[in-house]
Amino acid sequence: MSEHYDLVIRGGTVIDGTRAPRFRADVGVRGDRIAAIGDLSGHRAERDLDASGKIVAPGFIDAHTHDDRLMLSAPDMAPKASQGVTTVIAGNCGVSLAPLVLGQRAAPPPLDLIGDTSSYRYPSFRAFVEELEAKPAATNGALLVGHSTLRVAVMDELDRTANATEISRMREMVSEALDAGAIGCSTGLYYEPASAATTEEVIEVCRPLTARQALYCTHMRDEGDRVMESLDETFRIGKALDVPVVVSHHKVAGRPNFGRMRETLPFIAERMKDQKIGLDCYPYCASSTILSWSRTWPAMKVLVTWSKPHPEFNGMDLEEVAAKMGLAKEAAVQKLLPAGAIYFSMDENDVQRVLAFEHSMVGSDGLPHDAAPHPRLWGTFPRVLGHYSRGLGLFPLETAVWKMSGLTAATFGLKDRGVLQAGAFADLCVFDAGTVDEAATFARPIQPAKGIEAVIVNGRITWRDGKATGERPGRVLRRTAARDRT
Ligand code: ZN
Ligand code: CU
């Protein structure tokens, strides 16, 4: 009997997102789901997509993004769709677009990385979710509520720990966000708006996570000299709340700390025996965030990604900017603020260690509104597939795909996503294993990747022939906690 499909991807090699070895198969899609995998040569389809010689994989899940506003302001999601990404985890590093109404106030750094005064206009998390659902993007989004956003919303001054009233207000806001569909809470204890928060404040604010088995994701207090203490704090919070934790963009920064992945990774592996821990990383030895002198001096090289008062220096090396201004570097930094930067401050060997670590997911941490962004925004996933898997042979392609799909969906509790199986959602990426790679560079960071042939979200083609198709089938994804998964 001939079956009928909406779409059949024919002649490709399937890598299914579970780390299983690849196999030749056609993939049949009906509605928003994968209906069949196998030899579908006798079956008709509304639309055929030829994938001969190509890999057919689950669409990639970007484990760490700042795409809260991008989903609304640039719903084609080109920086992500062009890489084969079909779902983004937004609201990271303590910064979410909701719930916060800034009114006349300026967005304090790092909240200014994702929006200005007028972007922060959501009195509730639900208001943000409803807007995203009314105006869908080309990718799915799973959302975290940010602790720094909550602090800015309820506290008059941020350089102290929250009092009991403020804690209970923030806790109510976390509850509201979870009810509205957030999958967890993020912190950015490294950043000024939250660095005065104690471990106890975080635990008390995050209490509502426990009953829902929602996630705690963190840009830790210190990713340099005190990285071990920061890991310990993160695991303590996870234990106190009895929830899974995710260590965001795990790194050890600063030359004196080069090589210390040899300490952190075994420590993480050890603690994983006792509690649920996930981690993500990006495939570059440079980080990117707001510009400041305290971050500048330990770095080997600094590039300016944006500057409000001096946009003419966007994309330039800070050395060169300082020379042009006729100032010392520290004084030049002060003139550029508010601004963003790329910091070269990691050891390539450590980057390879964390990428190859069995439990690491891939997340871009891309900053989509920067004028001269870090190339991770457009290049993360193809760079892992091309440079690190095919080029350096750091791990097989099946492992690379798993780190950007199956592992990520399991960690974040995204049911029927991240695996290419009959019955799962039809979130797919067709790519050429021989050519896939980043095109973005530090000098020319805004470039769609090479070798991404087609991207499908909920059964609809969002990226094809190097361009967005205009389809916007993205949904706001809820978390299915392990204990209620069937
Ligand atoms: Zn971060
Ligand atoms: Cu981040």
Coordinates of C-alpha atoms and ligand atoms in Angstrom, one line a residue:
M1 CA 0.0 0.0 0.0
S2 CA 1.3 3.4 -0.9
E3 CA 1.4 5.9 1.9
H4 CA 1.1 9.6 1.4
Y5 CA 3.4 12.1 3.0
D6 CA 3.6 15.9 3.1
L7 CA 7.4 15.7 2.6
V8 CA 9.9 13.0 1.9
I9 CA 13.6 13.6 2.3
R10 CA 15.0 11.0 -0.1
G11 CA 18.3 9.2 -0.4
G12 CA 20.1 10.7 2.6
T13 CA 22.2 9.1 5.4
V14 CA 20.5 9.4 8.8
I15 CA 22.3 10.4 12.0
D16 CA 19.6 10.1 14.5
G17 CA 20.8 12.2 17.5
T18 CA 21.3 9.3 19.8
R19 CA 25.0 8.5 19.0
A20 CA 23.9 5.4 17.0
P21 CA 25.9 4.8 13.8
R22 CA 24.5 6.4 10.6
F23 CA 22.3 4.5 8.2
R24 CA 20.8 5.1 4.7
A25 CA 17.1 5.9 4.8
D26 CA 14.4 8.2 3.5
V27 CA 12.5 10.3 6.0
G28 CA 8.8 10.8 5.6
V29 CA 7.0 13.8 7.3
R30 CA 3.3 14.2 7.9
G31 CA 2.1 17.4 9.5
D32 CA 4.6 18.4 12.2
R33 CA 5.9 14.9 12.9
I34 CA 8.2 12.3 11.4
A35 CA 5.9 9.6 10.1
A36 CA 8.3 7.0 8.7
I37 CA 12.0 6.3 8.3
G38 CA 13.1 3.7 5.8
D39 CA 12.8 2.9 2.1
L40 CA 9.9 5.1 1.0
S41 CA 10.7 4.9 -2.7
G42 CA 7.2 3.6 -3.6
H43 CA 5.4 6.3 -1.6
R44 CA 4.1 9.7 -2.8
A45 CA 4.7 13.0 -1.2
E46 CA 3.4 16.6 -1.7
R47 CA 7.1 17.6 -1.8
D48 CA 10.3 15.7 -2.2
L49 CA 13.7 16.9 -1.0
D50 CA 16.7 15.1 -2.5
A51 CA 19.3 14.4 0.2
S52 CA 21.5 12.0 -1.7
G53 CA 25.1 12.2 -0.5
K54 CA 23.9 14.3 2.5
I55 CA 23.4 13.7 6.2
V56 CA 19.8 14.0 7.6
A57 CA 20.0 14.8 11.3
P58 CA 17.7 16.2 14.0
G59 CA 17.6 20.0 13.9
F60 CA 20.2 21.4 16.3
I61 CA 19.2 22.8 19.7
D62 CA 21.2 25.8 20.7
A63 CA 21.7 25.1 24.4
H64 CA 22.7 28.7 25.3
T65 CA 21.3 31.8 23.6
H66 CA 20.4 35.4 24.2
D67 CA 17.7 35.2 21.5
D68 CA 14.8 36.5 23.6
R69 CA 14.3 39.6 21.5
L70 CA 15.7 38.3 18.3
M71 CA 12.8 35.9 18.0
L72 CA 10.5 38.9 17.8
S73 CA 12.8 41.5 16.1
A74 CA 14.2 39.2 13.3
P75 CA 11.9 36.1 13.3
D76 CA 13.6 34.5 10.4
M77 CA 16.4 33.8 13.0
A78 CA 19.0 33.7 10.2
P79 CA 22.0 33.5 12.5
K80 CA 20.6 30.3 13.9
A81 CA 18.5 28.8 11.0
S82 CA 21.6 29.1 8.8
Q83 CA 23.4 26.7 11.1
G84 CA 20.7 24.1 11.2
V85 CA 19.3 25.2 14.5
T86 CA 15.7 24.5 15.1
T87 CA 15.3 25.3 18.8
V88 CA 17.0 27.9 21.0
I89 CA 17.2 28.0 24.7
A90 CA 16.8 31.7 25.6
G91 CA 17.0 33.8 28.8
N92 CA 20.5 32.8 29.8
C93 CA 23.1 34.3 32.1
G94 CA 20.5 35.9 34.4
V95 CA 19.1 38.0 31.6
S96 CA 15.6 37.5 30.3
L97 CA 13.4 40.1 28.5
A98 CA 10.6 39.4 30.9
P99 CA 9.2 40.1 33.4
L100 CA 10.4 43.7 33.6
V101 CA 9.1 47.1 32.6
L102 CA 11.9 49.6 32.6
G103 CA 9.8 52.6 31.9
Q104 CA 12.2 55.5 31.6
R105 CA 15.2 53.7 33.1
A106 CA 18.2 52.6 31.1
A107 CA 18.9 48.9 30.8
P108 CA 21.8 48.2 33.1
P109 CA 24.6 46.1 31.7
P110 CA 24.5 43.3 30.9
L111 CA 20.7 43.6 30.3
D112 CA 21.6 46.0 27.5
L113 CA 23.0 43.1 25.5
I114 CA 19.5 42.0 24.5
G115 CA 17.5 45.2 24.6
D116 CA 17.2 48.8 25.4
T117 CA 14.7 50.7 27.7
S118 CA 11.8 50.2 25.3
S119 CA 12.5 46.4 24.8
Y120 CA 11.9 45.7 28.5
R121 CA 8.1 46.2 28.5
Y122 CA 6.6 42.9 29.9
P123 CA 4.8 43.2 33.2
S124 CA 4.6 39.4 33.3
F125 CA 6.4 36.4 31.8
R126 CA 3.1 35.4 30.3
A127 CA 2.9 38.6 28.4
F128 CA 6.2 37.7 26.7
V129 CA 5.1 34.1 26.0
E130 CA 1.8 35.3 24.5
E131 CA 3.6 37.7 22.2
L132 CA 6.0 35.0 21.0
E133 CA 3.1 32.6 20.4
A134 CA 1.2 35.3 18.5
K135 CA 4.2 36.2 16.3
P136 CA 6.1 32.9 15.9
A137 CA 9.7 32.8 14.8
A138 CA 11.4 30.3 12.5
T139 CA 12.8 28.4 15.4
N140 CA 11.3 27.0 18.5
G141 CA 12.2 28.7 21.8
A142 CA 12.5 27.3 25.3
L143 CA 12.7 30.0 27.8
L144 CA 14.5 30.7 31.1
V145 CA 13.6 33.5 33.5
G146 CA 16.6 35.6 34.5
H147 CA 17.5 36.3 38.1
S148 CA 19.2 39.6 37.2
T149 CA 16.1 40.7 35.3
L150 CA 14.1 40.0 38.5
R151 CA 16.5 41.9 40.7
V152 CA 16.3 45.0 38.4
A153 CA 12.5 44.7 38.5
V154 CA 12.2 44.6 42.3
M155 CA 15.3 46.2 43.9
D156 CA 16.1 49.8 44.2
E157 CA 19.8 49.2 44.5
L158 CA 21.6 46.1 43.2
D159 CA 24.9 46.2 45.2
R160 CA 23.4 44.3 48.1
T161 CA 21.7 41.1 48.9
A162 CA 17.9 41.1 48.5
N163 CA 15.8 41.5 51.7
A164 CA 13.0 39.1 52.6
T165 CA 10.3 41.1 50.9
E166 CA 12.3 41.4 47.7
I167 CA 13.1 37.6 47.8
S168 CA 9.4 36.7 48.2
R169 CA 8.5 39.0 45.3
M170 CA 11.1 37.5 43.1
R171 CA 10.0 34.0 44.1
E172 CA 6.4 34.9 43.0
M173 CA 7.8 36.1 39.7
V174 CA 9.6 32.8 39.2
S175 CA 6.4 30.9 39.9
E176 CA 4.5 33.1 37.4
A177 CA 7.2 32.5 34.8
L178 CA 7.1 28.7 35.3
D179 CA 3.3 28.7 35.1
A180 CA 3.5 30.7 31.8
G181 CA 5.9 28.1 30.3
A182 CA 9.4 28.9 31.4
I183 CA 11.6 25.8 31.7
G184 CA 13.7 27.1 34.5
C185 CA 15.7 30.0 36.0
S186 CA 19.1 31.4 35.0
T187 CA 21.6 33.4 37.0
G188 CA 24.5 35.5 36.1
L189 CA 26.3 35.8 39.4
Y190 CA 29.4 37.0 37.7
Y191 CA 27.7 40.2 36.6
E192 CA 27.2 43.4 38.6
P193 CA 23.4 43.2 38.9
A194 CA 23.6 39.9 40.7
S195 CA 27.2 39.6 42.1
A196 CA 26.0 40.8 45.5
A197 CA 23.4 38.0 45.7
T198 CA 24.3 35.3 48.2
T199 CA 24.0 31.6 47.5
E200 CA 21.0 31.7 49.9
E201 CA 19.3 34.4 48.0
V202 CA 19.5 32.3 44.8
I203 CA 18.2 29.3 46.6
E204 CA 15.2 31.2 48.1
V205 CA 14.3 32.9 44.9
C206 CA 14.5 29.6 42.9
R207 CA 12.3 27.6 45.4
P208 CA 9.5 27.2 42.9
L209 CA 11.7 25.2 40.6
T210 CA 11.6 22.2 43.0
A211 CA 8.0 21.2 42.7
R212 CA 8.1 21.5 38.9
Q213 CA 11.6 19.9 38.5
A214 CA 12.5 23.0 36.4
L215 CA 16.2 23.8 35.6
Y216 CA 18.7 26.0 37.3
C217 CA 21.2 27.3 34.6
T218 CA 24.1 29.5 35.6
H219 CA 26.8 31.8 34.4
M220 CA 28.8 31.1 37.5
R221 CA 30.2 33.7 39.9
D222 CA 33.8 33.0 38.7
E223 CA 35.1 31.3 35.6
G224 CA 38.7 32.1 36.4
D225 CA 40.8 31.6 39.6
R226 CA 37.8 30.6 41.7
V227 CA 36.2 28.3 39.2
M228 CA 36.2 25.3 41.5
E229 CA 34.4 27.2 44.3
S230 CA 31.9 28.4 41.7
L231 CA 31.2 24.8 40.5
D232 CA 30.7 23.9 44.2
E233 CA 28.3 26.7 44.7
T234 CA 26.3 25.7 41.6
F235 CA 26.1 22.1 42.8
R236 CA 25.1 23.2 46.3
I237 CA 22.2 25.2 44.8
G238 CA 21.1 22.2 42.7
K239 CA 21.2 20.0 45.8
A240 CA 19.3 22.4 48.0
L241 CA 16.6 22.7 45.4
D242 CA 16.8 19.1 44.3
V243 CA 16.7 20.2 40.6
P244 CA 19.0 19.6 37.6
V245 CA 21.6 22.3 37.1
V246 CA 23.3 23.4 33.9
V247 CA 26.7 25.1 34.0
S248 CA 26.6 27.6 31.1
H249 CA 29.4 28.0 28.6
H250 CA 31.9 26.1 30.8
K251 CA 35.3 27.7 30.5
V252 CA 38.4 28.5 32.6
A253 CA 39.6 32.0 31.7
G254 CA 42.9 33.8 32.2
R255 CA 46.4 32.6 31.4
P256 CA 47.2 31.4 35.0
N257 CA 44.2 29.0 34.7
F258 CA 45.2 27.5 31.4
G259 CA 44.9 23.7 31.6
R260 CA 42.5 23.7 34.5
M261 CA 39.8 21.8 32.6
R262 CA 41.9 18.9 33.8
E263 CA 40.6 19.8 37.3
T264 CA 37.0 21.0 36.5
L265 CA 35.9 18.2 34.2
P266 CA 36.7 15.3 36.6
F267 CA 35.1 17.2 39.4
I268 CA 31.9 17.7 37.3
A269 CA 31.9 14.0 36.3
E270 CA 32.3 13.0 40.0
R271 CA 29.4 15.1 41.2
M272 CA 27.2 13.9 38.3
K273 CA 27.1 10.5 40.1
D274 CA 25.2 12.2 42.8
Q275 CA 23.0 14.8 41.2
K276 CA 21.7 16.0 37.8
I277 CA 24.3 18.2 36.1
G278 CA 24.5 19.4 32.5
L279 CA 27.0 21.8 30.8
D280 CA 27.3 23.5 27.5
C281 CA 30.3 25.1 25.7
Y282 CA 31.1 27.0 22.6
P283 CA 34.0 26.1 20.2
Y284 CA 36.2 29.2 20.5
C285 CA 38.9 30.3 22.8
A286 CA 37.5 33.9 23.0
S287 CA 34.5 35.0 25.0
S288 CA 32.2 37.9 24.5
T289 CA 30.1 40.1 26.7
I290 CA 29.9 43.8 27.9
L291 CA 33.1 45.8 27.8
S292 CA 34.8 46.7 31.1
W293 CA 38.4 47.2 32.3
S294 CA 38.2 44.4 34.8
R295 CA 37.6 42.0 31.9
T296 CA 40.0 43.7 29.6
W297 CA 43.3 43.6 31.5
P298 CA 43.5 39.8 31.9
A299 CA 42.8 39.2 28.2
M300 CA 45.5 38.7 25.6
K301 CA 43.5 40.6 22.9
V302 CA 40.3 42.5 23.0
L303 CA 38.0 43.4 20.1
V304 CA 35.2 46.0 20.3
T305 CA 31.8 44.5 19.3
W306 CA 29.7 47.7 19.8
S307 CA 30.0 51.1 21.4
K308 CA 27.1 53.4 22.0
P309 CA 29.1 56.6 22.0
H310 CA 31.7 55.5 19.4
P311 CA 30.2 53.1 16.8
E312 CA 33.0 54.1 14.5
F313 CA 35.2 51.7 16.5
N314 CA 32.9 48.7 16.1
G315 CA 34.9 45.6 15.1
M316 CA 38.3 47.1 15.9
D317 CA 41.1 45.9 18.2
L318 CA 41.2 47.8 21.5
E319 CA 44.9 48.5 21.0
E320 CA 44.2 50.3 17.8
V321 CA 41.2 52.2 19.3
A322 CA 43.4 53.4 22.1
A323 CA 46.1 54.5 19.7
K324 CA 43.5 56.4 17.6
M325 CA 42.1 58.1 20.7
G326 CA 45.6 58.9 21.9
L327 CA 44.7 57.3 25.3
A328 CA 45.9 54.5 27.5
K329 CA 43.7 51.4 27.1
E330 CA 42.0 51.9 30.4
A331 CA 40.9 55.4 29.6
A332 CA 39.8 54.3 26.1
V333 CA 37.6 51.7 27.7
Q334 CA 35.9 54.4 29.8
K335 CA 35.2 56.5 26.7
L336 CA 33.7 53.6 24.8
L337 CA 31.1 52.6 27.5
P338 CA 28.4 51.3 27.2
A339 CA 30.0 48.8 24.9
G340 CA 30.6 45.2 24.2
A341 CA 33.8 43.2 23.5
I342 CA 35.4 39.9 22.6
Y343 CA 38.1 38.7 24.9
F344 CA 40.8 36.2 23.9
S345 CA 41.4 34.6 27.3
M346 CA 41.2 30.8 27.0
D347 CA 43.5 28.0 26.2
E348 CA 42.7 26.1 22.9
N349 CA 43.6 22.8 24.6
D350 CA 41.0 23.5 27.3
V351 CA 38.4 24.3 24.7
Q352 CA 39.0 21.0 23.0
R353 CA 38.9 19.2 26.4
V354 CA 35.5 20.6 27.3
L355 CA 34.1 20.0 23.8
A356 CA 35.2 16.4 23.9
F357 CA 34.0 15.8 27.5
E358 CA 31.3 13.2 27.2
H359 CA 28.5 15.2 28.8
S360 CA 29.0 18.6 27.1
M361 CA 26.3 20.1 25.0
V362 CA 27.0 22.7 22.3
G363 CA 25.6 26.2 22.9
S364 CA 26.5 29.3 20.9
D365 CA 26.2 32.1 23.5
G366 CA 25.8 34.3 20.4
L367 CA 25.0 38.0 21.0
P368 CA 22.5 38.7 18.2
H369 CA 22.3 42.5 18.5
D370 CA 26.0 43.3 18.5
A371 CA 27.2 45.4 15.6
A372 CA 30.4 43.3 15.1
P373 CA 29.4 40.1 16.9
H374 CA 31.7 37.2 18.0
P375 CA 31.6 34.7 15.1
R376 CA 30.0 32.1 17.4
L377 CA 26.7 33.7 16.6
W378 CA 26.7 32.4 13.0
G379 CA 29.4 29.7 13.2
T380 CA 29.2 27.6 16.4
F381 CA 27.4 24.4 15.1
P382 CA 29.1 24.1 11.7
R383 CA 32.5 24.8 13.3
V384 CA 32.0 21.8 15.7
L385 CA 30.9 19.6 12.7
G386 CA 33.5 20.8 10.3
H387 CA 36.6 22.0 12.2
Y388 CA 36.5 19.9 15.3
S389 CA 34.8 16.7 14.2
R390 CA 35.8 16.3 10.5
G391 CA 39.0 18.4 10.6
L392 CA 40.6 17.6 14.0
G393 CA 38.8 14.3 14.5
L394 CA 38.0 15.3 18.1
F395 CA 34.9 13.0 18.0
P396 CA 32.8 11.1 15.4
L397 CA 30.1 13.0 13.6
E398 CA 27.5 10.9 15.4
T399 CA 28.8 12.3 18.7
A400 CA 28.9 15.9 17.4
V401 CA 25.3 15.7 16.3
W402 CA 24.2 14.1 19.7
K403 CA 25.9 17.0 21.6
M404 CA 23.7 19.4 19.6
S405 CA 20.4 17.5 19.6
G406 CA 19.6 14.4 21.6
L407 CA 21.7 15.2 24.7
T408 CA 20.4 18.7 24.7
A409 CA 16.7 17.7 24.4
A410 CA 17.1 15.2 27.2
T411 CA 18.9 17.8 29.4
F412 CA 16.3 20.5 28.9
G413 CA 13.3 18.1 29.0
L414 CA 12.1 18.8 25.4
K415 CA 9.9 15.8 24.7
D416 CA 10.0 14.3 21.2
R417 CA 12.7 16.8 20.1
G418 CA 16.4 16.2 19.3
V419 CA 16.0 12.7 17.9
L420 CA 15.2 11.5 14.4
Q421 CA 12.6 8.9 15.2
A422 CA 9.2 8.0 13.9
G423 CA 6.7 10.0 16.0
A424 CA 9.1 12.7 17.0
F425 CA 8.6 16.3 15.8
A426 CA 9.9 16.9 12.3
D427 CA 12.8 19.3 13.4
L428 CA 15.5 18.4 10.9
C429 CA 18.7 19.5 9.4
V430 CA 20.2 18.3 6.1
F431 CA 23.9 19.0 5.7
D432 CA 26.9 18.0 3.6
A433 CA 29.4 16.3 5.9
G434 CA 32.2 17.0 3.5
T435 CA 31.8 20.7 3.4
V436 CA 29.9 21.8 6.5
D437 CA 31.9 24.5 8.3
E438 CA 31.6 28.0 9.7
A439 CA 32.1 30.9 7.2
A440 CA 32.0 33.6 9.9
T441 CA 35.4 34.9 11.1
F442 CA 36.4 37.4 13.8
A443 CA 37.1 39.9 10.9
R444 CA 33.9 39.1 9.0
P445 CA 31.5 37.6 11.6
I446 CA 28.2 37.9 9.8
Q447 CA 28.2 35.0 7.3
P448 CA 25.9 32.0 6.8
A449 CA 27.7 28.7 7.3
K450 CA 28.8 26.4 4.5
G451 CA 27.2 23.0 3.8
I452 CA 23.8 23.5 5.5
E453 CA 21.3 22.3 2.8
A454 CA 17.9 22.5 4.4
V455 CA 16.4 23.1 7.8
I456 CA 12.9 21.9 8.8
V457 CA 11.0 23.0 11.9
N458 CA 7.7 21.3 12.9
G459 CA 7.5 19.9 9.3
R460 CA 8.1 23.2 7.5
I461 CA 11.2 24.2 5.6
T462 CA 12.7 27.3 7.2
W463 CA 16.1 27.5 5.5
R464 CA 17.0 26.4 1.9
D465 CA 19.6 27.3 -0.7
G466 CA 21.4 29.7 1.7
K467 CA 18.3 31.7 2.6
A468 CA 15.4 31.9 5.0
T469 CA 12.2 30.7 3.3
G470 CA 10.0 33.0 5.3
E471 CA 8.2 30.2 7.1
R472 CA 7.8 30.8 10.9
P473 CA 6.6 27.5 12.4
G474 CA 8.4 28.0 15.8
R475 CA 6.7 27.2 19.1
V476 CA 7.3 28.0 22.7
L477 CA 8.4 24.7 24.1
R478 CA 7.6 23.5 27.6
R479 CA 9.7 21.2 29.8
T480 CA 8.7 17.7 30.5
A481 CA 10.5 16.7 33.6
A482 CA 12.1 13.3 33.7
R483 CA 9.7 12.1 36.4
D484 CA 6.6 12.7 34.3
R485 CA 8.0 11.6 31.0
T486 CA 6.3 8.5 29.6
Ligands
ZN1 ZN 27.1 34.0 30.3
CU2 CU 25.3 33.9 27.9

